[in-house]
Amino acid sequence: MRYAFFITIFVLLQLFSLGAALSLQWWLQPWTTTTLQTAVMVTIFIITNSLLLLSVKRVFANSYRWVSSWMLFMHFMVLTALLISLLYGGYWLIVTFTDYRVLNPSVVATGLRVLALVIFIGLFIYALYSAYVPVVRKKTISINKPMVRQLRIAVASDLHIGRLFGGDAIDRLRRLVVQSEADILLMPGDIMDDNTEAFTAYDMQENLTELCASLPYGVYATLGNHDLYGHEQPISHSLRSAGVHLLNDDVVCLTHQDQPIWLVGRFDNHKRERVATTELLAQVDVDEPIILLDHRPSDIVEHSQLPIDLQVSGHTHNGQVFPANFIVSAINRLGYGYEAIGRGHFVVSSGYGFWGIPFRLGSRSEIWLVTLNGK
């Protein structure tokens, strides 16, 4: 499996390199010679495979970010070229089937190149905006169990707290949940970006403590795969010290307006010995409302047959960068969004933070505000 993943990444990088090189050759064509065109092609392949080799050898910290950044750079070049090709094709259709006057070829060529530069820069600006400026998705859900009063649940998955997404992002989340008048915040996994180095270095515990104190019922969370890559204990300690209630294969009963509401939390399946959902449900009263935090949405089909009223998940990032969102949709029963399936309701968030590099295209930084009503 590991070798198959590496081969897939290697092949994708070569394809991206070819597409990026051809795109850049077209853009530079009016000002370059054949020799320089060849040099562009060779240089891009050299950069790609050098970064890949450095990443595999782990020559420097966070080398995957350099590869991801270069891959995104090439991806946006290819997307720009495709958009320009579509626009140019549309121009010729208009010229062919109408009386529209054909423009001077040199004017068209210059205009297309200027437009390509604008689109390329625009993609980066929009992707950066989508990563750092969150939206609030609102959903009202009615469950088939009695509730004395509605519960307003904020959901923020995949924060990936680290150097690129830190104290300011936590403060922004606090303002959003307060403005939304949420009763509780649920964070289903990937809270830290692999470790607590940045969290400690930039003293983010104060920010997280203020977030926890801002909600009537506080913050409840489970650990995701990125919280389990060798730093589970320091991550758990940091979260608990800030006031986060961790549900690691655990259950807890809240009392909301004299109404018992059960929260069930699971470890991510990166932890092989995690407890089965059915075992956790054996500890609760299934006639009362049950909310499950499960980082990955991979068990939704099985959970839809269990007495779970609401499951909140993340992990997929909705692909983070187009067209990966289509892959996420293809390999998951529910890769993103909301759906009522079987006996329960399911919300899969694209995440509040991001993984690797601070860019999103075809997805958005978000939190969900779920208003839970009874029958």
Short mmCIF file of C-alpha atoms in Angstrom, two decimals:
data_model
loop_
_atom_site.label_atom_id
_atom_site.label_comp_id
_atom_site.label_asym_id
_atom_site.label_seq_id
_atom_site.Cartn_x
_atom_site.Cartn_y
_atom_site.Cartn_z
CA MET A 1 0.00 0.00 0.00
CA ARG A 2 2.82 2.38 0.89
CA TYR A 3 4.62 1.72 -2.40
CA ALA A 4 1.39 2.14 -4.36
CA PHE A 5 0.85 5.53 -2.71
CA PHE A 6 4.40 6.65 -3.54
CA ILE A 7 4.08 5.50 -7.17
CA THR A 8 0.76 7.37 -7.49
CA ILE A 9 2.31 10.58 -6.12
CA PHE A 10 5.35 10.17 -8.39
CA VAL A 11 3.22 9.73 -11.51
CA LEU A 12 0.96 12.66 -10.59
CA LEU A 13 3.96 14.93 -10.07
CA GLN A 14 5.38 14.02 -13.50
CA LEU A 15 2.01 14.73 -15.15
CA PHE A 16 1.71 18.03 -13.32
CA SER A 17 5.26 18.88 -14.37
CA LEU A 18 4.49 18.18 -18.02
CA GLY A 19 1.30 20.24 -17.93
CA ALA A 20 2.99 23.13 -16.11
CA ALA A 21 5.98 23.11 -18.47
CA LEU A 22 3.76 23.19 -21.56
CA SER A 23 1.67 25.99 -20.04
CA LEU A 24 4.73 28.08 -19.18
CA GLN A 25 6.26 27.44 -22.61
CA TRP A 26 3.10 28.81 -24.24
CA TRP A 27 3.08 31.90 -22.01
CA LEU A 28 6.77 32.64 -22.70
CA GLN A 29 6.64 31.78 -26.40
CA PRO A 30 6.75 35.35 -27.82
CA TRP A 31 9.93 36.13 -25.89
CA THR A 32 11.91 32.86 -25.95
CA THR A 33 13.97 30.72 -28.29
CA THR A 34 13.74 26.98 -28.83
CA THR A 35 16.70 26.47 -26.51
CA LEU A 36 15.03 28.44 -23.72
CA GLN A 37 11.76 26.52 -24.24
CA THR A 38 13.68 23.27 -23.71
CA ALA A 39 15.37 24.73 -20.64
CA VAL A 40 11.95 25.57 -19.15
CA MET A 41 10.80 21.98 -19.58
CA VAL A 42 13.97 20.51 -18.06
CA THR A 43 14.05 23.00 -15.18
CA ILE A 44 10.49 22.22 -14.07
CA PHE A 45 11.15 18.48 -14.04
CA ILE A 46 14.41 19.03 -12.12
CA ILE A 47 12.64 21.14 -9.47
CA THR A 48 9.82 18.60 -9.12
CA ASN A 49 11.99 15.56 -8.66
CA SER A 50 14.56 17.35 -6.49
CA LEU A 51 11.82 18.42 -4.06
CA LEU A 52 10.38 14.91 -4.13
CA LEU A 53 13.78 13.39 -3.33
CA LEU A 54 14.39 15.87 -0.50
CA SER A 55 10.97 15.08 0.92
CA VAL A 56 11.51 11.31 0.79
CA LYS A 57 14.93 11.68 2.43
CA ARG A 58 13.46 14.13 4.98
CA VAL A 59 16.39 16.46 4.50
CA PHE A 60 14.53 19.36 6.14
CA ALA A 61 11.50 19.80 8.39
CA ASN A 62 8.05 20.02 6.81
CA SER A 63 9.46 19.05 3.43
CA TYR A 64 6.02 17.83 2.39
CA ARG A 65 4.88 21.48 2.43
CA TRP A 66 7.49 22.37 -0.19
CA VAL A 67 6.34 19.53 -2.44
CA SER A 68 2.67 20.44 -1.85
CA SER A 69 3.34 24.11 -2.59
CA TRP A 70 5.18 23.33 -5.82
CA MET A 71 2.47 20.90 -6.85
CA LEU A 72 -0.20 23.56 -6.21
CA PHE A 73 1.83 26.08 -8.23
CA MET A 74 1.91 23.68 -11.17
CA HIS A 75 -1.75 22.76 -10.70
CA PHE A 76 -2.81 26.40 -10.93
CA MET A 77 -0.69 26.81 -14.06
CA VAL A 78 -2.51 23.90 -15.68
CA LEU A 79 -5.93 25.18 -14.57
CA THR A 80 -5.07 28.60 -15.98
CA ALA A 81 -4.06 27.08 -19.31
CA LEU A 82 -7.29 25.08 -19.48
CA LEU A 83 -9.40 28.16 -18.78
CA ILE A 84 -7.53 30.17 -21.41
CA SER A 85 -8.00 27.35 -23.92
CA LEU A 86 -11.74 27.36 -23.27
CA LEU A 87 -11.92 31.12 -23.66
CA TYR A 88 -9.90 31.01 -26.88
CA GLY A 89 -12.11 28.23 -28.21
CA GLY A 90 -15.19 30.30 -27.38
CA TYR A 91 -13.69 33.28 -29.17
CA TRP A 92 -13.21 31.25 -32.37
CA LEU A 93 -16.74 29.86 -32.16
CA ILE A 94 -18.07 33.42 -32.00
CA VAL A 95 -15.90 34.47 -34.93
CA THR A 96 -16.88 31.41 -37.00
CA PHE A 97 -20.64 31.56 -36.52
CA THR A 98 -21.21 35.32 -36.27
CA ASP A 99 -20.18 38.46 -38.09
CA TYR A 100 -17.78 39.39 -35.31
CA ARG A 101 -14.60 40.90 -36.75
CA VAL A 102 -11.42 38.83 -36.30
CA LEU A 103 -8.97 40.67 -34.09
CA ASN A 104 -5.29 41.11 -34.88
CA PRO A 105 -3.56 37.82 -33.89
CA SER A 106 -0.86 39.66 -31.95
CA VAL A 107 -3.52 41.54 -29.96
CA VAL A 108 -5.31 38.27 -29.18
CA ALA A 109 -2.05 36.58 -28.14
CA THR A 110 -1.08 39.46 -25.83
CA GLY A 111 -4.57 39.70 -24.37
CA LEU A 112 -4.68 35.97 -23.61
CA ARG A 113 -1.32 36.12 -21.85
CA VAL A 114 -2.35 39.11 -19.74
CA LEU A 115 -5.59 37.35 -18.88
CA ALA A 116 -3.69 34.16 -18.01
CA LEU A 117 -1.52 36.08 -15.55
CA VAL A 118 -4.60 37.65 -13.94
CA ILE A 119 -6.33 34.27 -13.63
CA PHE A 120 -3.21 32.61 -12.19
CA ILE A 121 -2.78 35.29 -9.51
CA GLY A 122 -6.52 35.32 -8.89
CA LEU A 123 -6.55 31.58 -8.19
CA PHE A 124 -3.94 32.03 -5.45
CA ILE A 125 -5.79 34.96 -3.87
CA TYR A 126 -9.13 33.14 -3.91
CA ALA A 127 -7.60 29.89 -2.59
CA LEU A 128 -5.90 31.77 0.25
CA TYR A 129 -9.16 33.57 1.08
CA SER A 130 -11.08 30.27 1.11
CA ALA A 131 -8.56 28.79 3.57
CA TYR A 132 -8.55 31.63 6.07
CA VAL A 133 -12.03 33.20 5.88
CA PRO A 134 -14.58 30.70 7.21
CA VAL A 135 -18.29 30.45 6.55
CA VAL A 136 -20.99 29.22 8.94
CA ARG A 137 -23.18 26.44 7.52
CA LYS A 138 -26.54 26.31 9.30
CA LYS A 139 -28.73 23.22 9.52
CA THR A 140 -31.83 22.45 11.58
CA ILE A 141 -32.36 18.77 12.33
CA SER A 142 -35.35 17.07 13.95
CA ILE A 143 -34.66 13.71 15.55
CA ASN A 144 -37.17 11.00 16.38
CA LYS A 145 -36.71 11.33 20.13
CA PRO A 146 -38.24 13.81 22.60
CA MET A 147 -36.27 16.91 23.55
CA VAL A 148 -37.39 19.54 26.04
CA ARG A 149 -35.59 22.31 24.18
CA GLN A 150 -33.45 22.62 21.06
CA LEU A 151 -29.67 22.32 21.35
CA ARG A 152 -27.46 24.58 19.23
CA ILE A 153 -24.31 22.66 18.28
CA ALA A 154 -21.27 24.25 16.66
CA VAL A 155 -19.01 21.82 14.78
CA ALA A 156 -15.40 22.62 13.87
CA SER A 157 -13.33 19.74 12.57
CA ASP A 158 -9.74 19.60 11.31
CA LEU A 159 -8.31 22.75 12.87
CA HIS A 160 -4.73 21.53 12.32
CA ILE A 161 -3.47 24.08 14.83
CA GLY A 162 0.15 24.90 14.01
CA ARG A 163 2.41 27.64 12.70
CA LEU A 164 0.16 28.56 9.77
CA PHE A 165 -3.13 28.31 11.68
CA GLY A 166 -2.81 29.43 15.27
CA GLY A 167 -4.03 31.81 17.94
CA ASP A 168 -5.81 34.22 15.60
CA ALA A 169 -7.76 31.33 14.07
CA ILE A 170 -8.77 30.08 17.52
CA ASP A 171 -9.94 33.59 18.48
CA ARG A 172 -11.89 33.85 15.22
CA LEU A 173 -13.58 30.54 16.02
CA ARG A 174 -14.53 31.84 19.47
CA ARG A 175 -16.14 34.93 17.94
CA LEU A 176 -18.07 32.81 15.44
CA VAL A 177 -19.53 30.43 18.04
CA VAL A 178 -20.45 33.32 20.35
CA GLN A 179 -22.15 35.21 17.50
CA SER A 180 -23.99 32.01 16.54
CA GLU A 181 -25.19 31.61 20.17
CA ALA A 182 -24.02 27.99 20.20
CA ASP A 183 -24.55 25.94 23.35
CA ILE A 184 -21.63 23.60 22.74
CA LEU A 185 -18.70 23.13 20.35
CA LEU A 186 -17.80 19.70 18.99
CA MET A 187 -14.38 19.13 17.39
CA PRO A 188 -14.24 15.70 15.71
CA GLY A 189 -10.50 15.23 15.28
CA ASP A 190 -7.29 16.61 13.77
CA ILE A 191 -7.15 19.43 16.27
CA MET A 192 -3.37 19.75 16.17
CA ASP A 193 -1.14 19.64 13.11
CA ASP A 194 0.77 16.49 14.16
CA ASN A 195 2.33 17.92 17.36
CA THR A 196 2.18 20.70 19.96
CA GLU A 197 5.40 22.53 19.04
CA ALA A 198 3.72 25.64 17.61
CA PHE A 199 0.88 25.46 20.15
CA THR A 200 3.42 25.70 22.96
CA ALA A 201 5.87 28.08 21.27
CA TYR A 202 3.16 30.66 20.53
CA ASP A 203 1.33 30.13 23.84
CA MET A 204 -2.00 29.22 22.25
CA GLN A 205 -3.34 27.57 25.40
CA GLU A 206 -4.75 30.92 26.54
CA ASN A 207 -6.64 31.30 23.25
CA LEU A 208 -8.06 27.78 23.53
CA THR A 209 -9.00 28.28 27.19
CA GLU A 210 -10.98 31.40 26.29
CA LEU A 211 -12.75 29.45 23.54
CA CYS A 212 -13.75 26.70 25.98
CA ALA A 213 -15.03 29.24 28.50
CA SER A 214 -17.18 31.03 25.91
CA LEU A 215 -19.74 28.21 25.51
CA PRO A 216 -22.36 27.16 28.08
CA TYR A 217 -21.45 23.46 27.80
CA GLY A 218 -17.85 23.95 26.73
CA VAL A 219 -15.87 22.09 24.07
CA TYR A 220 -15.86 18.33 23.44
CA ALA A 221 -13.45 16.64 21.06
CA THR A 222 -12.03 13.39 19.78
CA LEU A 223 -8.58 12.76 18.34
CA GLY A 224 -8.03 12.37 14.59
CA ASN A 225 -5.24 10.67 12.69
CA HIS A 226 -2.99 13.76 12.81
CA ASP A 227 -3.37 13.82 16.59
CA LEU A 228 -2.11 10.24 16.79
CA TYR A 229 1.15 10.40 14.80
CA GLY A 230 3.41 9.83 17.78
CA HIS A 231 2.31 12.81 19.88
CA GLU A 232 -0.99 11.61 21.35
CA GLN A 233 -0.01 12.21 24.99
CA PRO A 234 1.29 15.81 24.70
CA ILE A 235 -1.64 16.72 22.44
CA SER A 236 -4.15 15.22 24.88
CA HIS A 237 -2.47 16.97 27.81
CA SER A 238 -2.48 20.34 26.05
CA LEU A 239 -6.13 20.07 25.12
CA ARG A 240 -7.25 18.98 28.58
CA SER A 241 -5.17 21.71 30.21
CA ALA A 242 -7.03 24.29 28.11
CA GLY A 243 -10.41 22.90 29.19
CA VAL A 244 -11.30 20.67 26.23
CA HIS A 245 -13.24 17.53 27.21
CA LEU A 246 -11.70 14.63 25.29
CA LEU A 247 -13.88 11.68 24.39
CA ASN A 248 -11.39 9.01 23.41
CA ASP A 249 -13.55 5.89 23.11
CA ASP A 250 -15.66 7.37 25.86
CA VAL A 251 -19.19 8.58 26.59
CA VAL A 252 -20.58 11.40 28.69
CA CYS A 253 -24.11 12.49 29.57
CA LEU A 254 -24.98 16.18 29.43
CA THR A 255 -28.03 17.65 31.08
CA HIS A 256 -29.67 20.24 28.84
CA GLN A 257 -32.75 21.85 30.38
CA ASP A 258 -33.21 18.70 32.53
CA GLN A 259 -32.89 16.63 29.34
CA PRO A 260 -30.17 13.94 29.21
CA ILE A 261 -28.12 14.09 25.98
CA TRP A 262 -25.38 11.55 25.35
CA LEU A 263 -22.09 12.40 23.67
CA VAL A 264 -20.08 9.48 22.30
CA GLY A 265 -16.54 9.94 21.03
CA ARG A 266 -14.29 7.52 19.14
CA PHE A 267 -10.58 7.44 18.45
CA ASP A 268 -9.69 7.72 14.79
CA ASN A 269 -9.21 4.33 13.14
CA HIS A 270 -5.49 5.03 12.95
CA LYS A 271 -5.61 3.60 16.48
CA ARG A 272 -6.15 -0.07 15.73
CA GLU A 273 -7.33 -1.05 19.20
CA ARG A 274 -10.15 1.49 19.33
CA VAL A 275 -13.47 0.41 20.82
CA ALA A 276 -16.34 -0.57 18.52
CA THR A 277 -19.24 1.84 18.32
CA THR A 278 -21.66 -0.84 19.50
CA GLU A 279 -19.62 -1.28 22.69
CA LEU A 280 -19.78 2.44 23.40
CA LEU A 281 -23.53 2.50 22.77
CA ALA A 282 -23.95 -0.26 25.34
CA GLN A 283 -22.99 2.37 27.94
CA VAL A 284 -25.75 4.84 27.06
CA ASP A 285 -29.56 4.99 27.14
CA VAL A 286 -30.51 4.60 23.49
CA ASP A 287 -33.96 6.08 24.14
CA GLU A 288 -32.32 9.44 24.77
CA PRO A 289 -30.62 11.70 22.18
CA ILE A 290 -27.19 10.42 21.11
CA ILE A 291 -24.51 12.44 19.32
CA LEU A 292 -21.41 10.69 17.96
CA LEU A 293 -18.05 12.29 17.23
CA ASP A 294 -16.12 10.13 14.75
CA HIS A 295 -13.25 11.74 12.84
CA ARG A 296 -13.60 9.80 9.60
CA PRO A 297 -16.93 9.28 7.82
CA SER A 298 -15.90 5.77 6.78
CA ASP A 299 -18.39 3.96 9.08
CA ILE A 300 -21.48 5.97 8.18
CA VAL A 301 -23.29 3.06 6.53
CA GLU A 302 -22.88 0.88 9.64
CA HIS A 303 -23.74 3.75 11.98
CA SER A 304 -26.91 4.53 10.03
CA GLN A 305 -28.37 1.26 11.34
CA LEU A 306 -27.57 2.10 14.98
CA PRO A 307 -29.57 4.32 17.39
CA ILE A 308 -27.32 7.34 16.71
CA ASP A 309 -29.26 10.56 16.15
CA LEU A 310 -26.43 12.75 14.90
CA GLN A 311 -22.88 11.96 13.80
CA VAL A 312 -20.34 14.74 13.16
CA SER A 313 -17.17 13.98 11.21
CA GLY A 314 -14.42 15.65 9.20
CA HIS A 315 -11.14 14.29 7.80
CA THR A 316 -11.93 14.63 4.08
CA HIS A 317 -11.46 18.44 3.85
CA ASN A 318 -13.85 18.03 0.90
CA GLY A 319 -10.69 17.39 -1.09
CA GLN A 320 -9.28 20.82 -0.09
CA VAL A 321 -8.14 21.59 -3.65
CA PHE A 322 -10.20 20.98 -6.82
CA PRO A 323 -10.65 18.43 -8.36
CA ALA A 324 -9.92 16.27 -5.29
CA ASN A 325 -13.45 17.02 -4.06
CA PHE A 326 -14.78 14.72 -6.78
CA ILE A 327 -12.48 11.94 -5.56
CA VAL A 328 -13.72 12.44 -1.98
CA SER A 329 -17.31 12.19 -3.19
CA ALA A 330 -16.58 9.03 -5.19
CA ILE A 331 -14.91 7.03 -2.40
CA ASN A 332 -17.23 7.95 0.49
CA ARG A 333 -20.90 7.29 1.13
CA LEU A 334 -20.98 10.88 2.37
CA GLY A 335 -17.73 12.72 1.78
CA TYR A 336 -19.02 16.18 2.57
CA GLY A 337 -22.17 17.92 3.72
CA TYR A 338 -25.36 16.74 5.41
CA GLU A 339 -27.59 13.76 4.76
CA ALA A 340 -30.21 11.79 6.68
CA ILE A 341 -29.29 8.13 6.25
CA GLY A 342 -31.11 5.21 7.84
CA ARG A 343 -31.87 5.95 11.48
CA GLY A 344 -29.59 8.97 11.84
CA HIS A 345 -28.41 12.33 10.60
CA PHE A 346 -24.83 12.84 9.40
CA VAL A 347 -22.70 15.96 9.00
CA VAL A 348 -19.24 15.77 7.38
CA SER A 349 -17.38 19.07 7.49
CA SER A 350 -14.68 20.26 5.11
CA GLY A 351 -12.86 21.53 8.20
CA TYR A 352 -12.11 24.82 9.87
CA GLY A 353 -8.37 24.67 9.17
CA PHE A 354 -6.34 23.09 6.39
CA TRP A 355 -3.65 20.48 5.91
CA GLY A 356 -0.18 21.24 4.59
CA ILE A 357 -0.54 24.52 2.73
CA PRO A 358 -2.98 27.39 3.36
CA PHE A 359 -4.99 27.08 0.17
CA ARG A 360 -8.46 25.80 -0.68
CA LEU A 361 -10.12 25.59 -4.07
CA GLY A 362 -13.49 23.90 -4.46
CA SER A 363 -13.77 23.74 -0.66
CA ARG A 364 -14.02 26.30 2.10
CA SER A 365 -12.97 26.83 5.69
CA GLU A 366 -16.16 26.42 7.68
CA ILE A 367 -17.96 25.63 10.87
CA TRP A 368 -21.41 24.09 11.10
CA LEU A 369 -24.18 25.31 13.37
CA VAL A 370 -26.61 22.44 13.87
CA THR A 371 -29.87 23.19 15.67
CA LEU A 372 -31.11 19.90 17.13
CA ASN A 373 -34.83 19.54 17.80
CA GLY A 374 -36.85 16.64 19.19
CA LYS A 375 -40.16 15.28 18.03
#
